[in-house]
CSV table of N, CA and C in Angstrom, one decimal:
chain,number,residue,atom,x,y,z
A,1,MET,N,74.6,-12.0,41.5
A,1,MET,CA,76.0,-12.4,40.0
A,1,MET,C,75.2,-11.9,38.7
A,2,GLU,N,75.6,-11.1,38.2
A,2,GLU,CA,74.4,-10.6,37.0
A,2,GLU,C,75.6,-11.0,36.0
A,3,LEU,N,75.1,-12.2,35.3
A,3,LEU,CA,75.7,-12.2,33.8
A,3,LEU,C,75.3,-11.5,33.1
A,4,THR,N,75.8,-11.3,31.8
A,4,THR,CA,76.6,-10.7,30.8
A,4,THR,C,76.5,-11.2,29.4
A,5,ILE,N,76.2,-12.8,29.5
A,5,ILE,CA,75.7,-12.9,28.7
A,5,ILE,C,74.6,-14.2,28.9
A,6,PRO,N,73.6,-15.2,27.8
A,6,PRO,CA,72.5,-15.2,27.4
A,6,PRO,C,72.4,-16.3,27.7
A,7,VAL,N,71.0,-16.8,28.3
A,7,VAL,CA,71.1,-18.5,29.8
A,7,VAL,C,69.6,-19.1,29.1
A,8,LEU,N,70.0,-19.8,28.0
A,8,LEU,CA,68.6,-20.9,27.9
A,8,LEU,C,69.1,-22.2,28.7
A,9,GLN,N,68.0,-22.7,29.4
A,9,GLN,CA,67.6,-24.6,30.0
A,9,GLN,C,67.0,-25.3,28.6
A,10,ILE,N,68.2,-26.5,28.9
A,10,ILE,CA,67.1,-27.6,28.0
A,10,ILE,C,66.1,-28.3,29.2
A,11,VAL,N,65.6,-28.6,29.3
A,11,VAL,CA,64.9,-29.2,30.6
A,11,VAL,C,64.1,-30.6,29.8
A,12,GLY,N,63.7,-31.2,30.9
A,12,GLY,CA,62.8,-32.6,30.5
A,12,GLY,C,63.7,-33.6,30.6
A,13,PHE,N,62.2,-34.7,31.0
A,13,PHE,CA,62.8,-35.6,31.5
A,13,PHE,C,63.8,-36.6,31.1
A,14,GLN,N,64.3,-38.0,32.3
A,14,GLN,CA,64.8,-38.8,31.6
A,14,GLN,C,64.7,-39.2,30.0
A,15,ASN,N,65.8,-39.2,29.1
A,15,ASN,CA,65.1,-39.6,27.6
A,15,ASN,C,64.2,-39.4,26.8
A,16,SER,N,64.1,-37.7,27.3
A,16,SER,CA,63.0,-37.4,26.9
A,16,SER,C,63.5,-36.1,25.6
A,17,GLY,N,64.7,-36.2,25.2
A,17,GLY,CA,65.5,-35.8,24.3
A,17,GLY,C,66.7,-34.2,24.4
A,18,LYS,N,67.0,-34.4,25.7
A,18,LYS,CA,67.4,-33.2,25.7
A,18,LYS,C,68.5,-32.9,25.1
A,19,THR,N,69.9,-33.8,24.5
A,19,THR,CA,71.0,-33.8,25.1
A,19,THR,C,70.7,-34.1,23.7
A,20,THR,N,69.9,-34.7,22.8
A,20,THR,CA,69.8,-34.1,21.2
A,20,THR,C,69.6,-33.4,20.8
A,21,LEU,N,68.6,-32.5,21.0
A,21,LEU,CA,68.1,-31.2,21.4
A,21,LEU,C,69.1,-30.4,21.2
A,22,LEU,N,69.8,-30.4,22.6
A,22,LEU,CA,71.0,-30.0,22.7
A,22,LEU,C,71.8,-29.6,21.5
A,23,THR,N,72.1,-30.7,21.1
A,23,THR,CA,73.0,-30.8,20.1
A,23,THR,C,73.0,-30.2,19.0
A,24,LYS,N,71.7,-30.2,18.7
A,24,LYS,CA,71.0,-29.6,17.5
A,24,LYS,C,71.1,-28.3,18.2
A,25,ILE,N,70.1,-27.4,18.9
A,25,ILE,CA,71.0,-26.4,18.7
A,25,ILE,C,72.1,-25.5,18.6
A,26,ILE,N,73.4,-26.8,18.8
A,26,ILE,CA,74.5,-25.9,19.0
A,26,ILE,C,75.2,-26.1,17.7
A,27,GLU,N,74.8,-27.3,17.1
A,27,GLU,CA,75.5,-27.1,15.4
A,27,GLU,C,75.0,-26.4,14.4
A,28,GLY,N,73.3,-25.8,15.2
A,28,GLY,CA,73.1,-24.1,13.9
A,28,GLY,C,72.6,-22.8,14.3
A,29,MET,N,73.8,-22.9,16.5
A,29,MET,CA,74.5,-21.5,16.7
A,29,MET,C,75.7,-22.3,15.9
A,30,SER,N,76.3,-22.6,16.2
A,30,SER,CA,78.1,-22.6,15.5
A,30,SER,C,78.0,-22.2,14.4
A,31,ALA,N,77.2,-23.3,13.2
A,31,ALA,CA,76.8,-22.7,11.5
A,31,ALA,C,77.5,-21.3,12.3
A,32,SER,N,76.4,-21.1,12.2
A,32,SER,CA,76.0,-19.0,12.4
A,32,SER,C,77.1,-18.3,12.7
A,33,GLY,N,77.9,-19.5,13.4
A,33,GLY,CA,79.5,-18.5,14.2
A,33,GLY,C,79.4,-17.6,15.1
A,34,ILE,N,78.3,-19.0,16.3
A,34,ILE,CA,77.6,-17.8,17.4
A,34,ILE,C,78.5,-19.2,18.7
A,35,LYS,N,79.5,-18.3,19.2
A,35,LYS,CA,80.2,-19.0,20.6
A,35,LYS,C,79.1,-19.7,21.4
A,36,VAL,N,78.9,-21.1,21.3
A,36,VAL,CA,78.9,-21.7,22.6
A,36,VAL,C,78.9,-22.5,23.3
A,37,GLY,N,78.3,-21.7,25.5
A,37,GLY,CA,79.4,-23.1,25.9
A,37,GLY,C,77.6,-23.8,26.3
A,38,THR,N,77.6,-24.7,27.3
A,38,THR,CA,76.9,-26.0,27.6
A,38,THR,C,77.6,-26.0,29.4
A,39,ILE,N,76.1,-26.4,29.6
A,39,ILE,CA,77.2,-27.3,31.2
A,39,ILE,C,75.6,-27.8,30.9
A,40,LYS,N,75.5,-29.1,31.4
A,40,LYS,CA,75.1,-30.0,31.7
A,40,LYS,C,74.8,-30.7,33.5
A,41,HIS,N,74.0,-31.1,33.6
A,41,HIS,CA,73.6,-31.2,35.6
A,41,HIS,C,74.0,-32.9,34.8
A,42,HIS,N,75.3,-33.3,35.3
A,42,HIS,CA,75.1,-35.0,35.9
A,42,HIS,C,74.4,-35.6,36.8
A,43,GLY,N,73.3,-35.9,36.8
A,43,GLY,CA,72.1,-37.1,37.4
A,43,GLY,C,72.3,-37.9,37.8
A,44,HIS,N,73.3,-38.7,37.0
A,44,HIS,CA,73.4,-40.3,37.3
A,44,HIS,C,73.9,-40.5,38.4
A,45,GLY,N,74.9,-39.0,39.4
A,45,GLY,CA,75.4,-39.8,40.6
A,45,GLY,C,77.0,-40.4,40.5
A,46,GLY,N,77.7,-39.6,41.2
A,46,GLY,CA,79.5,-40.0,41.0
A,46,GLY,C,79.4,-39.0,40.5
A,47,LEU,N,80.8,-39.1,40.1
A,47,LEU,CA,82.1,-38.4,39.6
A,47,LEU,C,80.9,-38.6,38.1
A,48,PRO,N,81.6,-37.5,37.0
A,48,PRO,CA,81.6,-38.2,35.4
A,48,PRO,C,82.4,-38.8,35.4
A,49,ASP,N,82.4,-39.4,33.9
A,49,ASP,CA,84.5,-39.4,33.4
A,49,ASP,C,85.1,-38.0,33.2
A,50,SER,N,86.4,-38.9,33.6
A,50,SER,CA,88.2,-38.1,33.1
A,50,SER,C,88.1,-38.1,32.0
A,51,TYR,N,88.5,-37.3,31.6
A,51,TYR,CA,88.7,-37.7,30.3
A,51,TYR,C,90.9,-37.6,29.9
A,52,ASP,N,91.7,-37.6,31.2
A,52,ASP,CA,92.8,-37.4,31.6
A,52,ASP,C,93.8,-38.8,32.8
A,53,THR,N,93.2,-40.1,32.2
A,53,THR,CA,93.8,-41.0,33.4
A,53,THR,C,94.6,-41.6,31.9
A,54,GLY,N,95.2,-40.8,33.4
A,54,GLY,CA,97.1,-41.5,33.1
A,54,GLY,C,98.9,-40.3,32.3
A,55,LYS,N,97.3,-39.3,33.3
A,55,LYS,CA,97.7,-37.8,31.7
A,55,LYS,C,98.6,-36.8,34.1
A,56,ASP,N,99.1,-36.4,33.4
A,56,ASP,CA,100.5,-34.8,34.2
A,56,ASP,C,99.0,-34.2,35.5
A,57,THR,N,97.6,-33.9,34.3
A,57,THR,CA,96.4,-32.9,34.4
A,57,THR,C,96.4,-34.4,35.4
A,58,ALA,N,96.0,-35.3,35.6
A,58,ALA,CA,95.1,-36.4,36.4
A,58,ALA,C,96.2,-36.2,37.5
A,59,LYS,N,98.0,-36.9,37.5
A,59,LYS,CA,98.2,-37.4,38.0
A,59,LYS,C,98.3,-35.3,39.7
A,60,HIS,N,98.2,-34.3,38.7
A,60,HIS,CA,98.1,-33.2,40.5
A,60,HIS,C,96.9,-33.9,41.0
A,61,ARG,N,95.8,-33.4,40.5
A,61,ARG,CA,94.1,-33.2,40.7
A,61,ARG,C,94.4,-34.5,42.0
A,62,GLN,N,95.5,-35.9,41.5
A,62,GLN,CA,95.3,-37.2,42.7
A,62,GLN,C,96.1,-36.6,43.2
A,63,ALA,N,97.3,-36.1,43.7
A,63,ALA,CA,98.4,-35.4,44.4
A,63,ALA,C,97.3,-34.0,45.4
A,64,GLY,N,96.4,-33.7,45.6
A,64,GLY,CA,95.2,-32.5,45.5
A,64,GLY,C,95.1,-31.5,45.4
A,65,ALA,N,95.3,-31.1,43.4
A,65,ALA,CA,95.3,-29.9,42.5
A,65,ALA,C,93.6,-29.7,42.9
A,66,THR,N,93.0,-28.5,43.5
A,66,THR,CA,91.7,-28.3,43.5
A,66,THR,C,91.0,-28.3,41.9
A,67,VAL,N,91.9,-27.1,41.2
A,67,VAL,CA,92.5,-27.2,39.2
A,67,VAL,C,92.7,-27.8,38.3
A,68,THR,N,93.0,-27.9,38.0
A,68,THR,CA,93.4,-28.5,36.8
A,68,THR,C,93.8,-28.6,35.3
A,69,GLY,N,94.4,-28.0,34.5
A,69,GLY,CA,94.1,-27.2,33.4
A,69,GLY,C,95.0,-27.4,32.5
A,70,VAL,N,94.7,-27.5,31.4
A,70,VAL,CA,95.9,-28.3,30.4
A,70,VAL,C,95.3,-27.5,29.0
A,71,GLU,N,96.5,-27.2,28.1
A,71,GLU,CA,96.1,-26.3,26.8
A,71,GLU,C,96.6,-26.9,26.0
A,72,GLY,N,96.2,-26.9,24.7
A,72,GLY,CA,97.0,-27.0,23.8
A,72,GLY,C,96.5,-27.5,22.7
A,73,ALA,N,97.2,-26.8,21.3
A,73,ALA,CA,96.7,-27.0,20.1
A,73,ALA,C,94.4,-25.8,19.3
A,74,GLY,N,95.2,-24.3,21.0
A,74,GLY,CA,93.8,-24.2,21.0
A,74,GLY,C,92.6,-24.8,22.5
A,75,MET,N,93.0,-25.9,22.7
A,75,MET,CA,91.5,-26.1,23.4
A,75,MET,C,92.0,-26.0,25.2
A,76,LEU,N,91.5,-25.5,25.9
A,76,LEU,CA,91.6,-25.6,27.4
A,76,LEU,C,91.3,-26.4,27.8
A,77,GLN,N,90.9,-28.1,28.6
A,77,GLN,CA,91.0,-28.7,29.2
A,77,GLN,C,90.6,-27.9,30.9
A,78,LEU,N,89.8,-27.5,31.1
A,78,LEU,CA,89.9,-28.2,33.1
A,78,LEU,C,88.9,-29.3,33.9
A,79,HIS,N,90.5,-29.3,34.4
A,79,HIS,CA,88.7,-30.0,35.3
A,79,HIS,C,88.9,-29.7,37.4
A,80,ALA,N,87.7,-28.9,37.8
A,80,ALA,CA,87.2,-28.5,38.4
A,80,ALA,C,86.9,-29.4,40.4
A,81,PHE,N,87.6,-29.4,41.4
A,81,PHE,CA,86.9,-30.0,42.1
A,81,PHE,C,86.4,-29.4,43.0
A,82,ASN,N,85.2,-29.7,44.1
A,82,ASN,CA,84.2,-29.2,44.2
A,82,ASN,C,83.9,-30.0,44.9
A,83,GLY,N,84.8,-30.9,47.0
A,83,GLY,CA,84.2,-31.6,47.6
A,83,GLY,C,82.5,-31.2,48.0
A,84,GLU,N,82.2,-30.2,47.9
A,84,GLU,CA,80.4,-29.1,48.4
A,84,GLU,C,79.6,-29.7,47.1
A,85,GLY,N,80.5,-29.6,45.6
A,85,GLY,CA,79.1,-30.5,44.3
A,85,GLY,C,78.8,-28.0,43.6
A,86,TRP,N,79.2,-28.0,42.8
A,86,TRP,CA,79.0,-27.2,42.4
A,86,TRP,C,77.4,-26.2,41.7
A,87,THR,N,77.1,-25.1,42.3
A,87,THR,CA,76.1,-25.0,42.2
A,87,THR,C,76.2,-24.0,41.0
A,88,LEU,N,75.0,-23.9,40.4
A,88,LEU,CA,75.1,-24.0,38.4
A,88,LEU,C,75.4,-22.3,38.6
A,89,PRO,N,74.5,-21.3,39.3
A,89,PRO,CA,75.2,-19.7,39.8
A,89,PRO,C,77.5,-19.7,39.7
A,90,GLU,N,77.5,-21.1,40.8
A,90,GLU,CA,79.1,-20.7,40.4
A,90,GLU,C,79.3,-20.6,39.0
A,91,MET,N,78.9,-21.8,38.4
A,91,MET,CA,79.7,-22.5,37.1
A,91,MET,C,79.2,-21.3,36.1
A,92,LEU,N,77.5,-20.7,36.2
A,92,LEU,CA,78.0,-20.0,35.4
A,92,LEU,C,79.0,-18.5,35.6
A,93,SER,N,79.5,-18.0,37.3
A,93,SER,CA,80.0,-17.2,37.4
A,93,SER,C,81.4,-17.0,36.6
A,94,PHE,N,81.8,-18.5,36.3
A,94,PHE,CA,82.6,-19.4,35.3
A,94,PHE,C,83.0,-18.8,33.9
A,95,TYR,N,81.8,-19.8,34.3
A,95,TYR,CA,81.2,-19.3,32.1
A,95,TYR,C,80.9,-18.1,31.3
A,96,ASN,N,81.1,-16.6,32.6
A,96,ASN,CA,80.4,-15.6,32.2
A,96,ASN,C,82.3,-14.6,32.6
A,97,ASN,N,83.3,-15.6,32.6
A,97,ASN,CA,84.1,-14.4,31.9
A,97,ASN,C,84.6,-15.4,30.7
A,98,LEU,N,84.5,-16.1,29.9
A,98,LEU,CA,85.2,-17.2,28.6
A,98,LEU,C,84.2,-16.4,27.2
A,99,PRO,N,85.2,-16.6,26.7
A,99,PRO,CA,84.4,-16.0,24.9
A,99,PRO,C,83.5,-16.5,24.1
A,100,LEU,N,81.9,-15.8,25.3
A,100,LEU,CA,81.4,-16.6,24.6
A,100,LEU,C,80.0,-16.1,24.4
A,101,ASP,N,78.5,-15.9,24.0
A,101,ASP,CA,77.6,-15.3,22.9
A,101,ASP,C,76.5,-15.4,24.4
A,102,ILE,N,76.2,-18.0,23.8
A,102,ILE,CA,75.2,-17.4,24.3
A,102,ILE,C,75.8,-19.6,25.3
A,103,ILE,N,74.6,-18.8,26.7
A,103,ILE,CA,75.2,-20.8,27.6
A,103,ILE,C,73.7,-21.4,27.4
A,104,LEU,N,74.2,-22.7,26.6
A,104,LEU,CA,73.0,-23.7,27.2
A,104,LEU,C,73.3,-24.6,28.5
A,105,ILE,N,72.2,-25.0,29.6
A,105,ILE,CA,72.0,-25.3,30.8
A,105,ILE,C,71.4,-26.9,30.6
A,106,GLU,N,71.4,-27.9,30.2
A,106,GLU,CA,71.4,-29.2,30.4
A,106,GLU,C,70.9,-29.6,31.0
A,107,GLY,N,69.5,-29.1,31.5
A,107,GLY,CA,69.0,-29.9,32.9
A,107,GLY,C,69.0,-28.6,34.0
A,108,PHE,N,69.0,-29.0,35.1
A,108,PHE,CA,68.6,-28.2,36.6
A,108,PHE,C,67.5,-27.5,36.5
A,109,LYS,N,65.8,-28.7,36.6
A,109,LYS,CA,65.1,-28.2,36.5
A,109,LYS,C,64.6,-26.9,37.2
A,110,ARG,N,64.9,-26.6,37.8
A,110,ARG,CA,64.2,-25.7,39.7
A,110,ARG,C,65.2,-24.7,39.4
A,111,GLU,N,65.9,-24.3,38.2
A,111,GLU,CA,66.7,-23.1,38.2
A,111,GLU,C,65.8,-22.2,37.8
A,112,VAL,N,66.0,-20.6,37.7
A,112,VAL,CA,65.4,-19.4,37.5
A,112,VAL,C,65.7,-19.1,35.3
A,113,PHE,N,65.8,-19.5,35.3
A,113,PHE,CA,65.8,-19.1,33.8
A,113,PHE,C,65.9,-19.8,32.1
A,114,PRO,N,64.9,-18.6,32.1
A,114,PRO,CA,64.3,-19.0,30.2
A,114,PRO,C,64.6,-20.8,30.2
A,115,LYS,N,63.2,-21.4,29.9
A,115,LYS,CA,64.0,-23.5,29.5
A,115,LYS,C,62.9,-23.2,28.7
A,116,VAL,N,63.0,-24.4,27.4
A,116,VAL,CA,62.4,-25.7,26.9
A,116,VAL,C,62.0,-26.5,27.1
A,117,VAL,N,61.4,-27.2,27.5
A,117,VAL,CA,60.7,-27.9,28.3
A,117,VAL,C,60.2,-28.9,27.0
A,118,LEU,N,61.3,-29.9,27.3
A,118,LEU,CA,60.7,-30.9,26.5
A,118,LEU,C,59.8,-32.5,27.1
A,119,LEU,N,58.6,-33.4,26.9
A,119,LEU,CA,57.6,-33.8,27.8
A,119,LEU,C,57.6,-35.3,25.9
A,120,ARG,N,57.9,-36.1,26.5
A,120,ARG,CA,58.1,-36.7,25.9
A,120,ARG,C,55.9,-38.0,26.1
A,121,SER,N,55.7,-37.8,27.6
A,121,SER,CA,54.5,-38.8,27.4
A,121,SER,C,53.3,-37.4,28.6
A,122,GLU,N,52.5,-37.8,28.5
A,122,GLU,CA,51.6,-36.7,28.8
A,122,GLU,C,51.4,-36.7,31.0
A,123,GLU,N,52.3,-37.9,31.2
A,123,GLU,CA,52.7,-38.0,32.2
A,123,GLU,C,54.2,-37.2,32.3
A,124,ASP,N,54.9,-36.6,31.4
A,124,ASP,CA,55.7,-35.1,32.2
A,124,ASP,C,54.9,-34.1,32.1
A,125,GLU,N,53.9,-34.0,31.4
A,125,GLU,CA,53.4,-32.6,32.1
A,125,GLU,C,53.2,-31.7,33.0
A,126,VAL,N,53.4,-32.5,33.7
A,126,VAL,CA,53.9,-32.1,35.6
A,126,VAL,C,55.1,-31.3,35.2
A,127,LEU,N,55.3,-31.0,34.4
A,127,LEU,CA,56.8,-29.7,34.9
A,127,LEU,C,56.0,-28.2,34.3
A,128,LEU,N,55.5,-28.8,33.7
A,128,LEU,CA,54.3,-27.4,33.3
A,128,LEU,C,53.3,-26.5,34.1
A,129,GLU,N,53.3,-26.9,35.6
A,129,GLU,CA,53.5,-26.4,36.7
A,129,GLU,C,54.4,-26.0,37.6
A,130,GLN,N,55.4,-27.3,38.2
A,130,GLN,CA,56.7,-27.5,38.9
A,130,GLN,C,57.5,-26.6,38.3
A,131,LEU,N,57.7,-25.7,37.0
A,131,LEU,CA,59.2,-25.3,36.9
A,131,LEU,C,58.2,-23.7,36.1
A,132,GLU,N,59.2,-23.2,36.6
A,132,GLU,CA,58.7,-21.7,36.1
A,132,GLU,C,59.7,-20.5,34.6
A,133,ASN,N,59.2,-19.2,34.5
A,133,ASN,CA,59.9,-19.1,33.2
A,133,ASN,C,60.1,-20.6,31.6
A,134,ILE,N,59.1,-20.6,31.7
A,134,ILE,CA,59.0,-21.5,30.6
A,134,ILE,C,59.2,-20.7,29.3
A,135,GLN,N,59.6,-21.0,28.1
A,135,GLN,CA,59.4,-20.4,26.8
A,135,GLN,C,58.9,-20.5,26.0
A,136,ALA,N,58.9,-22.5,25.8
A,136,ALA,CA,58.7,-23.4,24.9
A,136,ALA,C,58.9,-24.8,25.2
A,137,VAL,N,57.6,-25.1,24.5
A,137,VAL,CA,57.1,-26.5,25.0
A,137,VAL,C,57.5,-27.5,23.5
A,138,ILE,N,58.3,-28.4,24.2
A,138,ILE,CA,58.7,-29.3,22.7
A,138,ILE,C,58.0,-31.0,23.5
A,139,SER,N,56.6,-31.8,22.4
A,139,SER,CA,56.0,-32.8,23.0
A,139,SER,C,56.7,-33.5,21.5
A,140,TRP,N,56.4,-34.6,22.6
A,140,TRP,CA,56.4,-36.5,21.5
A,140,TRP,C,55.3,-36.5,21.3
A,141,TYR,N,54.4,-36.0,21.7
A,141,TYR,CA,52.5,-35.9,22.1
A,141,TYR,C,52.2,-35.0,20.7
A,142,LYS,N,50.0,-35.5,20.9
A,142,LYS,CA,49.2,-34.7,20.5
A,142,LYS,C,49.9,-33.1,20.8
A,143,PRO,N,49.0,-32.0,19.9
A,143,PRO,CA,49.9,-30.2,20.9
A,143,PRO,C,49.0,-30.5,22.0
A,144,LEU,N,48.7,-29.6,23.1
A,144,LEU,CA,48.7,-29.6,24.2
A,144,LEU,C,48.3,-28.0,24.7
A,145,GLU,N,46.8,-28.5,26.1
A,145,GLU,CA,46.3,-27.6,26.0
A,145,GLU,C,46.8,-26.5,26.8
A,146,THR,N,47.3,-25.5,26.7
A,146,THR,CA,48.0,-25.0,27.9
A,146,THR,C,48.6,-23.2,27.5
A,147,LYS,N,48.7,-22.3,28.0
A,147,LYS,CA,48.9,-20.6,27.5
A,147,LYS,C,50.9,-20.8,27.3
A,148,ILE,N,51.2,-21.3,27.0
A,148,ILE,CA,52.0,-21.4,26.5
A,148,ILE,C,52.3,-21.1,25.4
A,149,GLY,N,52.6,-20.3,24.2
A,149,GLY,CA,52.1,-20.4,22.8
A,149,GLY,C,53.5,-20.8,22.3
A,150,ASN,N,54.4,-21.4,22.2
A,150,ASN,CA,55.9,-21.3,21.8
A,150,ASN,C,55.3,-23.3,21.9
A,151,GLN,N,54.7,-24.1,21.4
A,151,GLN,CA,55.1,-24.8,21.0
A,151,GLN,C,55.0,-25.8,20.1
A,152,PHE,N,55.5,-27.0,20.0
A,152,PHE,CA,55.9,-27.6,19.0
A,152,PHE,C,56.6,-29.0,18.7
A,153,HIS,N,56.0,-29.9,17.9
A,153,HIS,CA,55.9,-31.1,18.1
A,153,HIS,C,57.6,-32.1,17.6
A,154,ILE,N,57.9,-32.9,18.0
A,154,ILE,CA,59.5,-33.2,17.9
A,154,ILE,C,59.8,-33.1,16.8
A,155,ASN,N,58.8,-33.4,15.8
A,155,ASN,CA,59.3,-33.6,14.6
A,155,ASN,C,59.4,-32.7,14.0
A,156,ASP,N,58.9,-31.2,13.8
A,156,ASP,CA,59.4,-30.2,13.8
A,156,ASP,C,60.6,-29.7,14.0
A,157,GLU,N,60.9,-30.4,14.3
A,157,GLU,CA,62.9,-29.8,14.1
A,157,GLU,C,63.5,-28.1,13.3
A,158,ASN,N,62.6,-28.5,12.0
A,158,ASN,CA,63.4,-26.3,12.0
A,158,ASN,C,62.1,-25.8,12.6
A,159,ASP,N,61.2,-26.2,12.8
A,159,ASP,CA,60.3,-25.1,13.7
A,159,ASP,C,61.3,-24.2,15.0
A,160,TYR,N,61.3,-25.4,15.8
A,160,TYR,CA,61.8,-25.1,17.5
A,160,TYR,C,63.2,-25.3,17.0
A,161,LEU,N,63.8,-24.7,15.9
A,161,LEU,CA,65.2,-24.8,16.1
A,161,LEU,C,65.8,-22.9,15.5
A,162,ARG,N,64.3,-22.7,15.2
A,162,ARG,CA,64.4,-21.3,14.4
A,162,ARG,C,64.0,-21.3,14.8
A,163,TRP,N,62.6,-20.8,16.4
A,163,TRP,CA,62.5,-19.7,17.1
A,163,TRP,C,64.0,-19.4,18.4
A,164,VAL,N,64.4,-21.0,18.1
A,164,VAL,CA,65.6,-20.7,19.2
A,164,VAL,C,66.7,-19.5,19.1
A,165,LYS,N,67.0,-19.1,17.9
A,165,LYS,CA,67.4,-18.1,16.9
A,165,LYS,C,67.4,-17.0,17.5
A,166,SER,N,65.5,-17.2,17.1
A,166,SER,CA,65.0,-16.1,17.2
A,166,SER,C,64.6,-15.5,18.1
A,167,TYR,N,65.2,-16.2,19.5
A,167,TYR,CA,64.1,-15.6,20.7
A,167,TYR,C,65.6,-14.8,21.1
A,168,PHE,N,66.9,-15.6,20.8
A,168,PHE,CA,68.7,-14.9,21.5
A,168,PHE,C,68.4,-13.9,20.5
A,169,GLU,N,67.3,-13.6,18.9
A,169,GLU,CA,67.4,-12.7,18.4
A,169,GLU,C,66.9,-10.9,19.0
A,170,ARG,N,65.8,-11.9,19.7
A,170,ARG,CA,64.1,-11.0,20.2
A,170,ARG,C,65.2,-9.8,22.0
A,171,ILE,N,65.9,-10.6,21.7
A,171,ILE,CA,66.9,-10.6,23.1
A,171,ILE,C,68.2,-9.5,22.5
A,172,ASP,N,67.9,-8.9,21.2
A,172,ASP,CA,69.1,-8.2,20.9
A,172,ASP,C,69.7,-9.9,21.2
A,173,LEU,N,70.8,-10.6,21.5
A,173,LEU,CA,71.4,-10.7,22.3
A,173,LEU,C,72.9,-11.6,21.6
A,174,ILE,N,71.8,-11.3,20.3
A,174,ILE,CA,72.8,-12.5,19.1
A,174,ILE,C,72.0,-11.3,17.9
A,175,GLU,N,73.6,-10.9,17.3
A,175,GLU,CA,72.5,-11.1,15.7
A,175,GLU,C,72.7,-11.3,14.4
């Protein structure tokens, strides 16, 4: 699968600030007119909550539909079920057909895409040895002794958000 939309992963252990960081990136990019798609790994087990309980699309799904969708006021809401589970490449293949400028992924640590790693404590530094394609690190504590050049403290919000935007600009993925 060849992606035409650039991808950046936000990874870290639970409660490291992934969702908060992702939200800030989405807000900044969207304010600049950049169309952002996101994929989140639901690491809590079980099915994610459904928005359409009691609605027609829920009835379609309960009747056995593999994919259900509803459109209204410009919003397309899809539910797609695969009993085997969805791989990240399968999801990205779908997203690659949407009118997006970038895709941000929360989680899926072991995948190969460029990553921003969040470190809440020194014990989390094991991720720096285990993961590949790390582009930046954001830590909740002292500067790290690592060869990764793009390091930020969690409180340096303007700096790391500026870096994310420049990351996409440098690789000519957005203007």
